């Protein structure tokens, strides 16, 4: 009796699949990030990159699974975890299976918990969380789950790559660490202290401080401390106005050494630093823009610039996210069964058009990829930011950064 | 010791910049009795206009033209906005300026977008004037000091030594009498409002390249300006100057030295508790001066209000 039911179910299911295959369908992706408020420019720019990547890499090339196309739908979360959960529910109610988000680890933490809970309770409407930018290491460690995939390198992997470059420079003997006073700034400081100590114990941390986030009017007094500490290099995780203010003050007030940063490019910042930041600001990023990773990437970038003349591809991982999702859906043979898609993503190896290989580590769903440390300059820049003539040029590459990095993730997979 | 001198100069720059903002605000406040919440927005407009003008005509033309445009805008706001709202009392005036501040921020975002603007220090001033023990003092900072002092002296001269100044001062205290003597008091108000906002514009023009030109720049400075005029005493130019410098130096020194609260508490005879982790006052013991630097002016304001409600140089109003 039971087997007959099963047979019926399977044949009914195959009928449905067979019927749907002949009609091209839309696979919706919910983009839950700030589209209004102070971080709106970052969010809007990200949405443009996602929509462009979906059209250019998937839809215009015939889609996936016999012509199904991707559609990226924007949901405004105003950078608030609470609002994000509401938008998540709206997206799920609309039958969306794929959630992308990246701005703020606070939001990512809320989403990953909510999605885990939802998927356990509603096996019929499970969703996947493709995190393209939230870098809190906890997301792929203690808080990891089967539904979460991170396409950006986490804060520890980035610091590991940055400190590799720092310790290779014999001239750097004293380092000043400064950041915003919240969880991310503290994570950067902890990682920097730990890794510098492990890699070269003759490097002295001559300053380690946090300043109030978004409230400092003039960074000059901080810059004075950096200069008088005799530091040879500065490390900061600052972003937005805090990054620009700090960077400008440090350079204007006589600091001569390099400044190692996470987020000192794009969204007007590269243009605003201009000549002042030349050869001074170092930036960690994934994907190579200058020199461009491949002919395919060059064409993609040019096509993007044609559609969004004011925009920049400053998050090449967005293209990796779309590319890997499309590949996984093809491999799984379905877009509806997210367990199959997630299983295809786990352990996937993928050639990025931005250069290098990508590997989705199955233990914790952390994408392993090449990391590049570049310098802010206007020489040899094929693709600038903010149409300013200035951009980031690679100086050193760490292949498959963090390949063997430890993880505390104990992933429970669905039956 | 060298660092003290450097910090004195840095604090002077911060203070004088604050003075340019608060001078206009304090004149407007004492005259119309209304806090112009949009004052810092005119500062932001100054920076954006100057950036736009500097793209085509260079920094110096921006310095010349942008404050003029801001001043005319300010005068227009007084003539066609505030004057109409005035008859309904202070609260509608307050709400009007508050709304204006929000409106200006939205407009700026609409026209220039949400990103940082590439607005730079002019080439002619882009060098280090001199250095004290490795700390370079940019020539632009010296320029900022001179331009703010020039404005202070100019204002002081006009207000105390000229006929125009006499009429303005009289109009502040006895508008009816001045009007009866045949002077056009509404025109004077409009003029003072225009000059006040133009001063904010100048501050924006010269602060934009150093502090960054972005839609949040008005918000960042908004409240500290009010603190300055309350500490200095409403309507007093000297008060605005002294309070600005005081705030500039307090915040600069608090940020420049990592003074821990624990040291101060130890110094006045309290012993550090054995186990800080469970201590009720843990945050109090571990706080350092850079963390609270930006709230020190507010503490000062509260103290001033308690012990000298009219401010350092203010006259008590009946």
XYZ file of C-alpha atoms in Angstrom:
733
model
C 0.000 0.000 0.000
C 2.719 2.352 1.080
C 4.742 1.736 -2.049
C 1.743 2.499 -4.227
C 1.303 5.866 -2.495
C 4.977 6.512 -3.013
C 4.724 5.558 -6.660
C 1.738 7.843 -7.089
C 3.513 10.699 -5.388
C 6.622 10.231 -7.469
C 4.702 10.021 -10.747
C 2.597 13.048 -9.809
C 5.763 14.933 -8.926
C 7.445 13.954 -12.167
C 4.377 15.059 -14.073
C 4.552 18.438 -12.403
C 8.265 18.744 -13.096
C 7.784 17.555 -16.662
C 5.009 20.055 -17.208
C 6.957 22.928 -15.703
C 10.048 22.130 -17.735
C 8.275 22.999 -20.923
C 7.409 26.479 -19.587
C 10.298 28.716 -18.647
C 9.960 29.813 -15.034
C 11.380 32.622 -12.987
C 13.625 31.771 -10.066
C 13.279 34.630 -7.630
C 16.094 35.798 -5.376
C 15.286 38.131 -2.473
C 17.877 40.855 -1.849
C 17.397 41.978 1.766
C 19.641 44.985 2.374
C 19.369 48.743 3.035
C 17.751 50.624 0.159
C 17.002 53.726 2.241
C 18.686 55.519 5.133
C 22.374 56.233 5.717
C 23.706 53.070 4.067
C 21.358 53.253 1.073
C 24.144 53.911 -1.418
C 25.936 50.674 -0.505
C 22.720 48.655 -0.677
C 21.465 50.136 -3.927
C 24.827 49.624 -5.560
C 24.804 45.986 -4.428
C 21.297 45.446 -5.811
C 22.382 46.834 -9.179
C 25.322 44.455 -9.253
C 23.078 41.492 -8.403
C 20.460 42.366 -11.010
C 23.112 42.950 -13.621
C 24.908 39.682 -12.802
C 21.645 37.722 -13.017
C 20.744 39.204 -16.403
C 24.197 39.162 -17.908
C 25.529 35.844 -16.630
C 22.331 33.774 -16.606
C 19.279 35.195 -18.384
C 20.991 36.451 -21.532
C 22.798 33.121 -21.878
C 19.606 31.119 -21.953
C 18.967 30.724 -18.232
C 19.233 27.542 -16.216
C 17.295 24.247 -16.477
C 15.814 24.667 -19.968
C 15.343 28.374 -19.866
C 14.400 29.309 -16.288
C 15.520 32.874 -15.570
C 16.752 34.638 -12.425
C 14.971 37.631 -10.990
C 16.513 39.594 -8.111
C 13.877 41.366 -6.008
C 14.926 44.166 -3.652
C 13.600 44.200 -0.052
C 14.532 47.253 2.038
C 15.618 46.314 5.568
C 16.969 49.763 6.586
C 19.980 47.891 8.075
C 17.728 46.758 10.934
C 17.710 43.106 12.059
C 14.055 43.408 13.097
C 12.941 44.823 9.757
C 14.999 42.131 7.997
C 13.009 39.375 9.687
C 9.762 40.956 8.504
C 11.106 41.225 4.960
C 12.308 37.611 5.156
C 8.761 36.521 6.005
C 7.351 38.566 3.115
C 9.851 36.976 0.748
C 9.048 33.449 1.948
C 5.319 34.149 1.598
C 5.954 35.149 -2.002
C 7.449 31.712 -2.575
C 11.045 32.920 -2.824
C 13.658 30.228 -2.105
C 16.903 32.185 -2.196
C 17.831 35.010 0.162
C 20.893 37.208 -0.372
C 22.141 39.714 2.207
C 25.473 41.214 3.182
C 25.453 44.607 4.876
C 25.940 44.249 8.634
C 26.827 41.078 10.461
C 24.153 41.986 13.000
C 21.497 41.476 10.332
C 23.181 38.306 9.042
C 23.166 36.803 12.546
C 19.444 37.467 12.890
C 18.655 36.091 9.427
C 20.670 32.889 9.768
C 18.929 32.010 13.029
C 15.481 32.784 11.667
C 16.099 30.792 8.483
C 17.394 27.787 10.405
C 14.283 27.818 12.585
C 11.956 28.324 9.619
C 13.510 25.472 7.621
C 13.206 23.041 10.522
C 9.540 23.870 11.014
C 8.497 24.227 7.365
C 10.158 21.519 5.298
C 7.878 22.468 2.376
C 9.102 26.014 1.988
C 12.770 25.854 2.902
C 15.055 28.686 1.844
C 18.816 29.142 1.372
C 20.786 32.095 2.751
C 23.552 33.279 0.426
C 25.601 35.750 2.478
C 27.726 37.835 0.137
C 29.372 40.301 2.522
C 28.761 39.856 6.266
C 32.172 38.841 7.617
C 31.633 38.096 11.318
C 33.644 34.853 11.803
C 30.940 33.424 14.099
C 28.600 32.886 11.130
C 30.717 29.999 9.879
C 31.807 28.868 13.316
C 29.556 28.563 16.351
C 26.513 29.909 14.548
C 26.931 27.932 11.342
C 24.061 26.000 9.815
C 23.387 23.996 6.649
C 21.356 26.791 5.019
C 23.981 29.518 5.251
C 26.734 29.995 2.655
C 29.282 32.805 2.843
C 30.822 34.043 -0.420
C 33.086 36.676 1.162
C 36.172 35.834 3.211
C 35.544 36.265 6.932
C 37.285 38.920 9.037
C 39.896 36.440 10.315
C 40.843 35.214 6.848
C 41.184 38.799 5.658
C 43.336 39.756 8.623
C 45.441 36.641 8.063
C 46.145 37.810 4.504
C 46.796 41.401 5.573
C 49.207 40.388 8.319
C 51.047 38.108 5.858
C 51.810 41.223 3.825
C 52.719 43.242 6.915
C 55.157 40.690 8.347
C 56.822 40.284 4.952
C 57.805 43.958 5.078
C 61.019 44.235 7.101
C 60.538 47.979 7.528
C 57.419 47.522 9.610
C 58.328 47.111 13.265
C 55.589 49.106 14.961
C 51.892 48.874 14.171
C 48.979 51.053 15.285
C 45.509 49.460 15.334
C 42.483 51.764 15.383
C 38.813 51.030 14.727
C 35.171 51.753 15.412
C 33.864 50.888 18.842
C 31.540 47.933 18.095
C 31.741 44.187 17.499
C 33.435 44.386 14.092
C 36.077 46.909 15.222
C 36.841 44.689 18.226
C 37.058 41.549 16.041
C 39.570 43.281 13.764
C 41.659 44.411 16.731
C 41.654 40.945 18.346
C 42.596 39.208 15.098
C 45.373 41.707 14.347
C 46.910 41.392 17.813
C 46.772 37.611 17.773
C 48.111 37.098 14.252
C 50.889 39.678 14.423
C 52.071 38.081 17.651
C 52.088 34.610 16.112
C 53.779 35.564 12.863
C 56.514 37.935 13.970
C 56.993 38.569 17.653
C 59.365 41.477 17.044
C 56.472 43.568 15.753
C 55.243 45.845 18.486
C 51.639 47.021 18.680
C 52.220 50.637 19.723
C 48.570 51.601 19.820
C 45.264 49.766 19.947
C 42.203 51.894 20.314
C 38.549 52.229 19.451
C 36.695 55.457 18.740
C 32.925 56.095 18.858
C 31.325 55.008 15.571
C 29.943 57.757 13.342
C 30.402 60.503 15.946
C 33.954 61.776 15.558
C 33.976 65.175 13.858
C 37.716 65.592 13.495
C 40.217 62.746 13.604
C 43.235 65.033 14.038
C 43.894 64.167 17.714
C 43.871 60.446 16.854
C 46.230 61.122 13.959
C 48.615 62.942 16.344
C 48.738 59.875 18.582
C 49.464 57.641 15.596
C 52.342 59.877 14.495
C 53.846 60.323 17.944
C 53.658 56.581 18.667
C 56.311 56.136 15.967
C 54.158 53.561 14.140
C 55.380 52.284 10.761
C 51.937 51.081 9.664
C 48.271 51.473 10.615
C 45.554 48.794 10.544
C 41.894 49.807 10.527
C 38.540 48.190 9.764
C 36.806 51.571 9.509
C 34.203 52.170 6.809
C 32.141 55.055 5.468
C 32.740 58.590 6.722
C 34.869 57.241 9.604
C 37.300 55.672 7.138
C 37.654 58.823 5.081
C 38.016 61.108 8.108
C 40.601 58.892 9.768
C 42.589 58.290 6.588
C 42.701 61.943 5.601
C 43.686 63.096 9.098
C 46.477 60.511 9.389
C 47.966 61.422 6.012
C 47.554 65.218 6.338
C 49.204 65.321 9.731
C 52.476 63.772 8.689
C 52.169 59.971 8.915
C 54.429 58.414 6.265
C 53.686 54.698 6.348
C 51.072 52.442 4.757
C 47.479 52.218 6.035
C 46.001 48.707 5.818
C 42.230 48.733 5.396
C 39.161 46.580 4.727
C 36.744 49.084 3.186
C 38.560 52.108 1.750
C 37.297 51.929 -1.840
C 34.235 52.634 -3.947
C 31.050 54.584 -3.113
C 32.772 57.965 -3.435
C 35.615 57.091 -1.069
C 38.241 56.407 -3.736
C 37.437 59.726 -5.425
C 37.461 61.549 -2.082
C 40.913 60.193 -1.184
C 42.242 60.953 -4.665
C 45.851 62.052 -4.717
C 46.171 62.078 -0.907
C 45.785 58.329 -0.621
C 48.094 57.417 -3.463
C 50.528 54.596 -2.605
C 49.484 54.930 1.048
C 46.227 53.059 1.345
C 46.318 49.262 1.097
C 43.112 47.323 0.705
C 42.221 43.659 1.091
C 39.744 42.304 -1.437
C 38.676 39.239 -3.369
C 38.705 39.151 -7.187
C 41.168 41.043 -9.279
C 40.033 44.261 -11.004
C 43.456 45.772 -11.867
C 44.815 43.831 -13.640
C 41.461 42.426 -14.637
C 41.086 38.683 -14.026
C 40.139 37.620 -17.565
C 38.825 38.785 -20.910
C 35.378 37.655 -19.797
C 35.619 39.831 -16.693
C 36.703 42.816 -18.783
C 33.653 42.434 -21.027
C 31.419 42.057 -17.991
C 32.803 45.176 -16.334
C 32.444 47.215 -19.524
C 28.877 46.028 -19.993
C 28.102 47.013 -16.382
C 29.638 50.452 -16.852
C 27.527 50.931 -19.956
C 24.362 50.221 -18.010
C 25.377 52.045 -14.801
C 27.878 54.791 -15.748
C 27.944 56.091 -12.151
C 28.340 52.631 -10.625
C 31.316 50.349 -10.009
C 31.776 46.643 -9.612
C 33.246 46.901 -6.157
C 31.883 43.542 -4.988
C 32.991 40.962 -7.539
C 31.847 38.230 -5.132
C 28.265 39.081 -6.160
C 29.060 37.662 -9.608
C 30.574 34.572 -7.989
C 27.410 34.143 -5.915
C 25.143 34.224 -8.978
C 27.500 32.015 -11.006
C 27.799 29.357 -8.300
C 24.063 29.368 -7.607
C 23.310 28.849 -11.312
C 25.829 26.006 -11.474
C 24.388 24.372 -8.358
C 20.838 24.566 -9.699
C 21.970 22.945 -12.972
C 23.763 20.207 -11.055
C 20.815 19.562 -8.774
C 18.446 19.577 -11.740
C 15.953 21.619 -9.749
C 15.591 25.025 -8.207
C 12.743 24.051 -5.882
C 14.522 21.476 -3.761
C 16.943 23.686 -1.859
C 18.469 20.706 -0.049
C 19.655 19.382 -3.397
C 20.921 22.802 -4.416
C 22.716 23.253 -1.089
C 24.283 19.808 -1.443
C 25.519 20.773 -4.907
C 26.997 23.998 -3.510
C 28.827 22.158 -0.715
C 32.339 21.372 -1.822
C 31.809 23.003 -5.209
C 34.882 24.088 -7.121
C 34.290 26.998 -9.464
C 36.494 29.037 -11.785
C 35.879 32.703 -11.106
C 36.126 35.064 -14.044
C 37.832 37.502 -11.631
C 40.782 35.097 -11.480
C 41.537 32.025 -9.404
C 39.524 29.102 -8.162
C 36.752 29.135 -5.601
C 36.060 26.300 -3.187
C 32.976 26.139 -0.976
C 34.355 24.420 2.083
C 31.787 21.777 3.072
C 32.646 21.793 6.798
C 31.420 25.342 7.430
C 30.144 26.719 4.084
C 32.914 29.310 3.974
C 34.060 30.094 0.447
C 37.815 29.729 0.087
C 39.332 31.997 -2.533
C 42.379 34.042 -3.474
C 42.753 37.271 -1.523
C 44.442 40.298 -3.021
C 46.078 43.164 -1.219
C 46.035 46.180 -3.506
C 47.193 49.761 -3.369
C 45.239 52.940 -4.036
C 46.766 54.599 -7.103
C 46.108 56.148 -10.513
C 48.847 54.233 -12.309
C 48.063 51.085 -14.309
C 44.413 51.487 -13.437
C 42.226 50.083 -16.181
C 39.052 50.171 -14.111
C 38.855 53.092 -11.689
C 36.276 53.764 -8.974
C 33.836 56.691 -8.926
C 35.139 57.744 -12.381
C 38.016 59.410 -10.525
C 40.997 57.937 -12.344
C 41.984 56.294 -9.066
C 41.517 52.635 -8.343
C 43.056 49.650 -6.572
C 45.948 47.771 -8.173
C 47.013 44.347 -6.893
C 50.336 44.192 -5.099
C 50.215 40.729 -3.635
C 47.980 37.706 -3.861
C 47.409 35.032 -1.242
C 46.169 31.930 -3.039
C 43.255 30.081 -1.481
C 43.529 32.184 1.665
C 42.484 30.433 4.845
C 42.230 26.997 3.163
C 43.187 25.225 6.384
C 41.812 27.823 8.792
C 40.199 26.234 11.803
C 36.455 26.138 12.240
C 34.349 25.215 15.234
C 31.340 24.541 13.016
C 29.432 21.308 13.701
C 27.003 21.196 10.867
C 23.762 19.264 11.116
C 22.568 18.185 7.704
C 18.894 17.441 6.952
C 17.901 13.786 6.581
C 55.713 68.869 25.755
C 55.886 69.233 21.964
C 52.606 67.418 21.679
C 50.947 69.941 23.960
C 51.809 72.730 21.547
C 50.531 70.673 18.609
C 47.279 69.987 20.441
C 46.890 73.666 21.276
C 47.075 74.456 17.560
C 44.681 71.611 16.628
C 42.218 72.697 19.298
C 42.458 76.276 18.070
C 41.511 75.166 14.542
C 38.554 73.104 15.784
C 37.452 75.930 18.074
C 37.627 78.665 15.470
C 35.658 76.566 13.003
C 33.009 76.078 15.653
C 33.066 79.819 16.299
C 32.189 80.597 12.675
C 29.131 78.405 12.989
C 28.045 79.641 16.380
C 28.621 83.357 15.712
C 25.856 83.385 13.118
C 23.578 81.238 15.233
C 23.984 83.316 18.372
C 23.161 86.547 16.516
C 20.072 84.987 14.983
C 19.006 83.473 18.289
C 19.271 86.646 20.296
C 17.506 88.597 17.592
C 14.553 86.392 16.790
C 14.471 84.302 19.939
C 14.347 81.139 17.901
C 16.830 78.318 17.666
C 17.567 77.817 13.998
C 17.825 74.043 13.772
C 18.728 74.374 10.114
C 21.878 76.380 10.857
C 24.218 73.420 10.367
C 22.370 72.604 7.147
C 23.500 75.957 5.745
C 27.018 74.910 6.720
C 26.533 71.742 4.654
C 25.127 73.733 1.732
C 28.225 75.952 1.854
C 30.451 72.907 1.444
C 28.405 71.419 -1.399
C 28.082 74.697 -3.305
C 31.796 75.362 -2.929
C 32.573 71.840 -4.158
C 30.364 72.354 -7.199
C 31.857 75.769 -7.985
C 35.408 74.542 -7.426
C 34.867 71.897 -10.110
C 34.693 74.617 -12.748
C 36.212 77.751 -11.271
C 38.612 76.552 -8.620
C 38.632 76.659 -4.811
C 38.999 80.412 -4.381
C 35.961 81.286 -6.439
C 34.070 78.726 -4.370
C 35.190 80.461 -1.177
C 33.929 83.743 -2.601
C 30.657 82.720 -4.238
C 29.300 79.818 -2.156
C 28.804 81.855 1.081
C 27.032 84.536 -0.973
C 24.571 82.014 -2.376
C 24.032 80.523 1.081
C 23.486 84.018 2.518
C 20.916 84.898 -0.131
C 19.155 81.580 0.482
C 19.184 82.306 4.215
C 17.738 85.778 3.688
C 15.063 84.255 1.465
C 14.185 81.716 4.161
C 13.768 84.547 6.682
C 11.735 86.744 4.324
C 9.373 84.134 2.930
C 9.411 81.469 5.629
C 10.275 82.502 9.156
C 8.608 85.928 8.970
C 5.286 84.333 8.076
C 5.596 81.661 10.739
C 6.771 84.190 13.357
C 3.292 85.520 14.091
C 2.178 82.100 15.345
C 4.821 82.027 18.071
C 8.056 80.244 18.872
C 6.991 76.631 18.599
C 5.882 76.805 14.940
C 9.151 78.653 14.199
C 11.132 75.879 15.832
C 9.260 73.207 13.909
C 9.724 75.181 10.701
C 13.513 75.259 11.036
C 13.531 71.600 12.063
C 11.619 70.657 8.938
C 13.910 72.852 6.884
C 16.946 70.928 8.158
C 15.399 67.605 7.081
C 14.372 69.068 3.745
C 17.865 70.384 3.005
C 19.412 67.012 3.827
C 17.014 65.214 1.473
C 17.614 67.780 -1.272
C 21.374 67.434 -0.954
C 21.053 63.636 -1.236
C 18.756 64.040 -4.209
C 21.088 66.350 -6.128
C 24.537 65.068 -5.156
C 23.761 61.520 -4.084
C 24.711 59.775 -0.860
C 28.412 59.374 -1.456
C 31.376 61.371 -0.206
C 32.281 64.245 -2.525
C 35.842 64.592 -3.867
C 36.333 68.125 -2.512
C 39.997 68.932 -1.942
C 42.277 71.451 -0.279
C 43.548 73.878 -2.993
C 46.945 73.092 -4.516
C 48.407 76.381 -3.278
C 47.808 75.374 0.358
C 48.466 71.666 0.035
C 51.786 71.507 1.853
C 53.041 71.207 5.378
C 53.626 74.643 6.916
C 55.958 73.395 9.637
C 56.433 70.379 11.848
C 56.735 70.009 15.600
C 58.497 66.786 16.581
C 57.303 64.910 13.496
C 53.755 66.252 13.709
C 53.235 68.343 10.618
C 50.880 71.298 10.694
C 49.239 71.615 7.268
C 49.333 75.098 5.720
C 45.579 74.824 5.253
C 45.089 74.811 9.022
C 47.033 78.043 9.352
C 44.818 79.449 6.616
C 41.719 78.340 8.568
C 42.991 80.084 11.688
C 43.605 83.333 9.848
C 40.307 83.402 8.002
C 38.295 82.731 11.188
C 40.190 85.405 13.135
C 39.652 87.873 10.304
C 35.937 87.171 10.390
C 35.813 87.590 14.171
C 37.623 90.920 14.061
C 35.490 92.086 11.150
C 32.253 91.191 12.923
C 33.383 92.785 16.164
C 34.322 95.950 14.300
C 31.012 96.173 12.461
C 28.924 95.489 15.546
C 30.706 97.831 17.939
C 32.300 100.556 15.835
C 29.895 101.268 12.974
C 26.485 102.827 12.613
C 25.063 99.652 11.104
C 26.257 97.717 14.117
C 24.700 100.225 16.497
C 21.329 99.916 14.773
C 21.548 96.106 14.798
C 22.389 96.031 18.495
C 19.587 98.446 19.245
C 17.153 96.427 17.140
C 18.059 93.318 19.134
C 16.983 94.894 22.422
C 14.443 97.565 21.483
C 12.958 96.748 18.061
C 9.908 98.992 18.594
C 11.975 102.055 19.438
C 14.317 101.503 16.524
C 11.359 101.120 14.217
C 9.830 104.332 15.557
C 13.096 106.098 14.698
C 12.494 105.236 11.067
C 14.668 102.167 10.599
C 13.372 99.168 8.702
C 13.610 96.504 11.402
C 12.325 93.562 9.308
C 15.012 94.373 6.747
C 17.656 94.383 9.481
C 16.429 90.988 10.676
C 16.591 89.638 7.167
C 20.082 91.024 6.713
C 21.357 89.548 9.975
C 19.807 86.177 9.148
C 21.451 86.278 5.741
C 24.857 87.186 7.179
C 24.496 84.520 9.882
C 23.792 81.782 7.372
C 26.548 83.087 5.079
C 28.973 82.695 8.006
C 27.837 79.082 8.362
C 28.430 78.802 4.621
C 32.022 80.033 4.986
C 32.602 77.457 7.707
C 31.291 74.783 5.342
C 33.490 75.933 2.483
C 36.677 75.712 4.483
C 35.732 72.648 6.574
C 34.485 70.548 3.639
C 37.930 69.536 2.348
C 39.249 68.513 5.798
C 36.232 67.031 7.567
C 34.658 65.470 4.468
C 31.708 66.600 2.358
C 28.838 64.131 2.781
C 25.085 64.257 3.555
C 25.663 63.535 7.280
C 27.993 66.489 7.865
C 25.227 68.764 9.173
C 23.976 66.123 11.568
C 27.453 65.562 13.016
C 27.885 69.241 13.927
C 24.234 70.100 14.577
C 23.978 69.779 18.333
C 27.444 70.955 19.344
C 26.712 74.403 17.876
C 23.828 74.891 20.287
C 25.976 73.785 23.179
C 28.515 76.419 22.193
C 26.086 79.325 22.245
C 24.542 78.188 25.514
C 27.959 77.993 27.187
C 29.058 81.309 25.699
C 25.876 83.133 26.540
C 23.167 83.910 24.037
C 23.856 86.809 21.730
C 27.425 87.400 22.864
C 30.104 87.321 20.188
C 32.889 87.120 22.777
C 30.984 84.359 24.510
C 30.734 82.397 21.269
C 34.470 82.776 20.717
C 35.504 81.753 24.230
C 33.076 78.819 24.329
C 34.192 77.587 20.899
C 37.850 77.652 21.869
C 37.102 75.999 25.202
C 35.226 73.158 23.477
C 37.917 72.828 20.811
C 40.649 72.432 23.395
C 38.714 70.200 25.798
C 37.788 67.678 23.103
C 41.210 67.758 21.455
C 43.102 67.150 24.683
C 40.650 64.493 25.855
C 41.179 62.575 22.613
C 44.914 63.101 22.491
C 45.668 61.642 25.912
C 44.431 58.266 27.051
C 43.462 59.267 30.559
C 41.686 56.376 32.244
C 38.926 57.066 34.720
C 40.535 54.538 37.050
C 43.615 56.779 37.358
C 41.511 59.794 38.228
C 39.489 57.840 40.777
C 42.681 56.443 42.281
C 44.106 59.935 42.361
C 41.253 61.273 44.464
C 41.472 58.413 46.916
C 39.257 55.592 45.655
C 40.841 52.152 45.457
C 40.281 50.050 42.364
C 37.885 47.187 43.206
C 39.512 43.741 43.274
C 37.273 42.090 40.741
C 36.066 44.503 38.101
C 34.092 41.949 36.108
C 31.230 41.651 38.588
C 31.470 45.229 39.759
C 28.416 47.407 39.382
C 30.575 50.345 38.271
C 32.749 48.377 35.853
C 32.023 50.695 32.929
C 32.823 53.743 35.031
C 36.206 52.302 36.006
C 37.244 51.273 32.520
C 36.143 54.367 30.586
C 38.922 56.450 28.994
C 38.985 60.100 27.990
C 38.861 59.589 24.170
C 35.658 57.601 24.601
C 33.895 60.443 26.384
C 35.672 63.351 24.652
C 32.660 64.254 22.562
C 30.260 64.363 25.501
C 32.495 66.565 27.674
C 31.074 69.767 26.112
C 27.595 68.629 27.122
C 28.743 68.044 30.689
C 30.256 71.523 30.647
C 26.970 72.916 29.363
C 25.005 71.325 32.182
C 27.450 72.709 34.753
C 27.245 76.180 33.213
C 23.458 76.046 33.214
C 23.468 75.119 36.898
C 25.965 77.704 38.113
C 25.603 80.500 35.568
C 22.335 80.078 33.647
C 22.965 83.017 31.339
C 26.225 81.552 30.052
C 29.772 82.831 30.421
C 29.199 86.212 28.769
C 25.440 86.345 28.537
C 23.264 89.055 29.968
C 20.332 87.789 31.952
C 17.087 88.371 30.138
C 14.077 89.279 32.152
